[in-house]
Short mmCIF file of C-alpha atoms in Angstrom, two decimals:
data_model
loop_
_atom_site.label_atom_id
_atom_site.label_comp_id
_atom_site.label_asym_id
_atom_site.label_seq_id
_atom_site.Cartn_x
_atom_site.Cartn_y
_atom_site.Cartn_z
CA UNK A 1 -30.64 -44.81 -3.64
CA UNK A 2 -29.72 -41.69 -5.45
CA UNK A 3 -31.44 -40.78 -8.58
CA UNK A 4 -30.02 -39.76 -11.82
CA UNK A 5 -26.86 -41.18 -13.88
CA UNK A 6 -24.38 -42.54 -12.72
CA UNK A 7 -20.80 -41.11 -13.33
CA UNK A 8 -17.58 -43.38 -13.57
CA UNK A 9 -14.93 -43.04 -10.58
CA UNK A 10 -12.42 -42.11 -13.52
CA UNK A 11 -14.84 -39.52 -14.32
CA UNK A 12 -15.99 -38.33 -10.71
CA UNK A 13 -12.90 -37.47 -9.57
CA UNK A 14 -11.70 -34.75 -11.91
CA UNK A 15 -15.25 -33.20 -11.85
CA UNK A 16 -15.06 -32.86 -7.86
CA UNK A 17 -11.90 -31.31 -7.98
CA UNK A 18 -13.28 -28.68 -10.67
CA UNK A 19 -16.46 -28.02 -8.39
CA UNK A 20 -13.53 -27.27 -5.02
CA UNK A 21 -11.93 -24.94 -7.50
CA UNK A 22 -14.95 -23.66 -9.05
CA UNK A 23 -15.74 -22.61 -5.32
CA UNK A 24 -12.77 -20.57 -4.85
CA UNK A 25 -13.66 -18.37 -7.63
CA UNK A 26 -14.93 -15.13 -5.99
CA UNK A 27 -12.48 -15.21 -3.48
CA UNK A 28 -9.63 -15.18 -6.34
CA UNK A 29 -11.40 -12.75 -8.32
CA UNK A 30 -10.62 -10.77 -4.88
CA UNK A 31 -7.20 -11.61 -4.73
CA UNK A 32 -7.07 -10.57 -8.75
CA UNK A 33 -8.48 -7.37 -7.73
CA UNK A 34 -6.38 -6.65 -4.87
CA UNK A 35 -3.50 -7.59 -7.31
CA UNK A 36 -4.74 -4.98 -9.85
CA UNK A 37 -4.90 -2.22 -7.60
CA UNK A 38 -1.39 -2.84 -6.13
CA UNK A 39 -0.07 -2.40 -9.40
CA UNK A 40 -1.80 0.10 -10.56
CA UNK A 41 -1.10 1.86 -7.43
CA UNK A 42 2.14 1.41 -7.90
CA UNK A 43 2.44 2.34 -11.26
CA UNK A 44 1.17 6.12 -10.09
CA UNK A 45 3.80 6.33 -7.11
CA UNK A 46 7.29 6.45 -8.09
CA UNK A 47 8.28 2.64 -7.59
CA UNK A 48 11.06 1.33 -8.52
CA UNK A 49 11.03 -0.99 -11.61
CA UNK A 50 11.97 -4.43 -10.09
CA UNK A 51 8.98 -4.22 -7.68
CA UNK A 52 6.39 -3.23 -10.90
CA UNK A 53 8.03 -6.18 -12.05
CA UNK A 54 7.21 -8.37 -8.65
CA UNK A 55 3.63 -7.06 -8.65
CA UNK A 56 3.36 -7.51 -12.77
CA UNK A 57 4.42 -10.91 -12.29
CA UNK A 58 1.94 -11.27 -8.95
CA UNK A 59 -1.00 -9.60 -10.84
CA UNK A 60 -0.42 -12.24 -13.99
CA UNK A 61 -0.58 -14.91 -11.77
CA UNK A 62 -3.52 -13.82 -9.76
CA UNK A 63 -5.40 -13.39 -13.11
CA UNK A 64 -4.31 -17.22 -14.41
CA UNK A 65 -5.25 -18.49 -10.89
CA UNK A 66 -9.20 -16.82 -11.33
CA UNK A 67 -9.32 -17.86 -15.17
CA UNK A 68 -8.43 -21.47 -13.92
CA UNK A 69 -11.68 -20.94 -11.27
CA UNK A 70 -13.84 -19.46 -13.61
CA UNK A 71 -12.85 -22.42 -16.80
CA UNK A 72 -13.74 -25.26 -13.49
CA UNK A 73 -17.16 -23.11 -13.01
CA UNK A 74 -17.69 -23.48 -16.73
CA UNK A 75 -17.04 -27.25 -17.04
CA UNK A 76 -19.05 -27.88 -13.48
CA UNK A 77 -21.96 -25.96 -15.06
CA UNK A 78 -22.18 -28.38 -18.38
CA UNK A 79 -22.13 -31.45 -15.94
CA UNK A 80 -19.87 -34.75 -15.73
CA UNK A 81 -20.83 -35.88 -18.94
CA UNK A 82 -18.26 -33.70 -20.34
CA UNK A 83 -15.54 -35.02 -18.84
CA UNK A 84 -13.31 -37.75 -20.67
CA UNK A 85 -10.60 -39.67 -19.34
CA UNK A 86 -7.06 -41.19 -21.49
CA UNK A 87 -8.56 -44.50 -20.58
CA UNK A 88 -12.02 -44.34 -21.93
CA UNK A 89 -12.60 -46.10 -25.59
CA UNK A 90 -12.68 -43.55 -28.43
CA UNK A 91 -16.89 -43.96 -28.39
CA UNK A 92 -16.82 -42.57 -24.74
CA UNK A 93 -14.71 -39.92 -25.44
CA UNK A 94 -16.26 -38.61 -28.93
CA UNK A 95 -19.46 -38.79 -26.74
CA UNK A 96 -17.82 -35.73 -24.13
CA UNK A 97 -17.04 -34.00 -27.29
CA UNK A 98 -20.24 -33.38 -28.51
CA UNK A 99 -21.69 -32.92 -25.28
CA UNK A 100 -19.17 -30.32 -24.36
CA UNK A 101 -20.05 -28.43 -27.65
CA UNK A 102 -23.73 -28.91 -27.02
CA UNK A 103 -23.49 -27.53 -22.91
CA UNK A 104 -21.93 -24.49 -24.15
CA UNK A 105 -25.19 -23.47 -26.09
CA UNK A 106 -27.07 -23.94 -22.51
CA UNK A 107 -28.22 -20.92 -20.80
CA UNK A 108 -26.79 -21.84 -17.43
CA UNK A 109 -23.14 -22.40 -19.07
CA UNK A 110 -23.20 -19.23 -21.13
CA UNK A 111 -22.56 -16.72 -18.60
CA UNK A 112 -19.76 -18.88 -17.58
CA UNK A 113 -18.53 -18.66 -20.76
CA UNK A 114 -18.84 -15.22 -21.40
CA UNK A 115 -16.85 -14.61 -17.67
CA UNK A 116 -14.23 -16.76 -19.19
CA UNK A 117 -13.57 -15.20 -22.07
CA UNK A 118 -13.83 -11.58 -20.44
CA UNK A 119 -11.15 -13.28 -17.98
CA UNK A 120 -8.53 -14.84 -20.64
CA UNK A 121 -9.21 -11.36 -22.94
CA UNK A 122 -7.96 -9.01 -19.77
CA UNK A 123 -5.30 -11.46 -18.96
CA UNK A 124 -3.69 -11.05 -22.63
CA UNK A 125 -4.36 -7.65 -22.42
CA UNK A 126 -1.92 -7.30 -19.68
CA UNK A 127 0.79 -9.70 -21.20
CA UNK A 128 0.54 -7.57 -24.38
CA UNK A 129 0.56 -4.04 -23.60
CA UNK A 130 2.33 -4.12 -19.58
CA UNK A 131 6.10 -3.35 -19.76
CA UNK A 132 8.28 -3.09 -17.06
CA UNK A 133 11.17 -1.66 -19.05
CA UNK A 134 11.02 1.41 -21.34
CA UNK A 135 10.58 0.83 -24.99
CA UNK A 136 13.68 3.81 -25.84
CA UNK A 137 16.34 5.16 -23.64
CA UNK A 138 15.78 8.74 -23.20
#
């Protein structure tokens, strides 16, 4: 018999599917990279502008794909307790509230965090200042 709590099916499943994709992280932090570099490879060559577009789009993706991976790492580090469900009674799901905003204050969720936030800051980045088309015709 295991120790510890025990975790509601409703509950179980969306936290194993965050620690599959929380596992996948470093290898699409690799793909983000390789995305990166593409573009910015391409961006010194003289490429035409629909495939900067293609590998804009590609490197956008790439970054929402590892943000996705590193917000599952986040919510696997605070634990199950955090997760809430539609069909849970209001009690139950005020309770993941405040345990979500008390696991972020942990020191094994923080660095988590912090990746997070580094992740969804580049990713706007990119949105905001990338264009594929120039600003004034010459």
């Amino acid at each position: 018999m295991p120790l510890g709590r025990r975790v509601s099916k409703d509950v179980a499943e969306p936290y194993e599917a965050d620690q599959r994709l929380a596992a996948e992280y470093e290898d699409r932090l690799a793909a983000a990279g390789a995305a990166e570099r593409a573009l910015r490879d391409a961006q010194g060559a003289d490429t035409p502008e629909s495939e900067l577009r293609a590998l804009t789009v590609a490197f956008d993706r790439a970054m929402t794909d590892v943000l996705a991976a590193a917000e599952a790492a986040e919510r696997v580090a605070m634990g199950p307790q955090v997760y809430s469900v539609e069909t849970q009674d209001a009690k139950t799901r005020r309770a993941a509230e405040i345990a979500y905003r008390k696991a972020k204050a942990r020191p094994n969720v923080r660095p988590w965090t912090d990746e997070v936030d580094r992740l969804r800051t580049a990713r706007e980045a990119h949105r905001l200042s990338y264009r594929t088309r120039p600003t004034a015709i010459a």
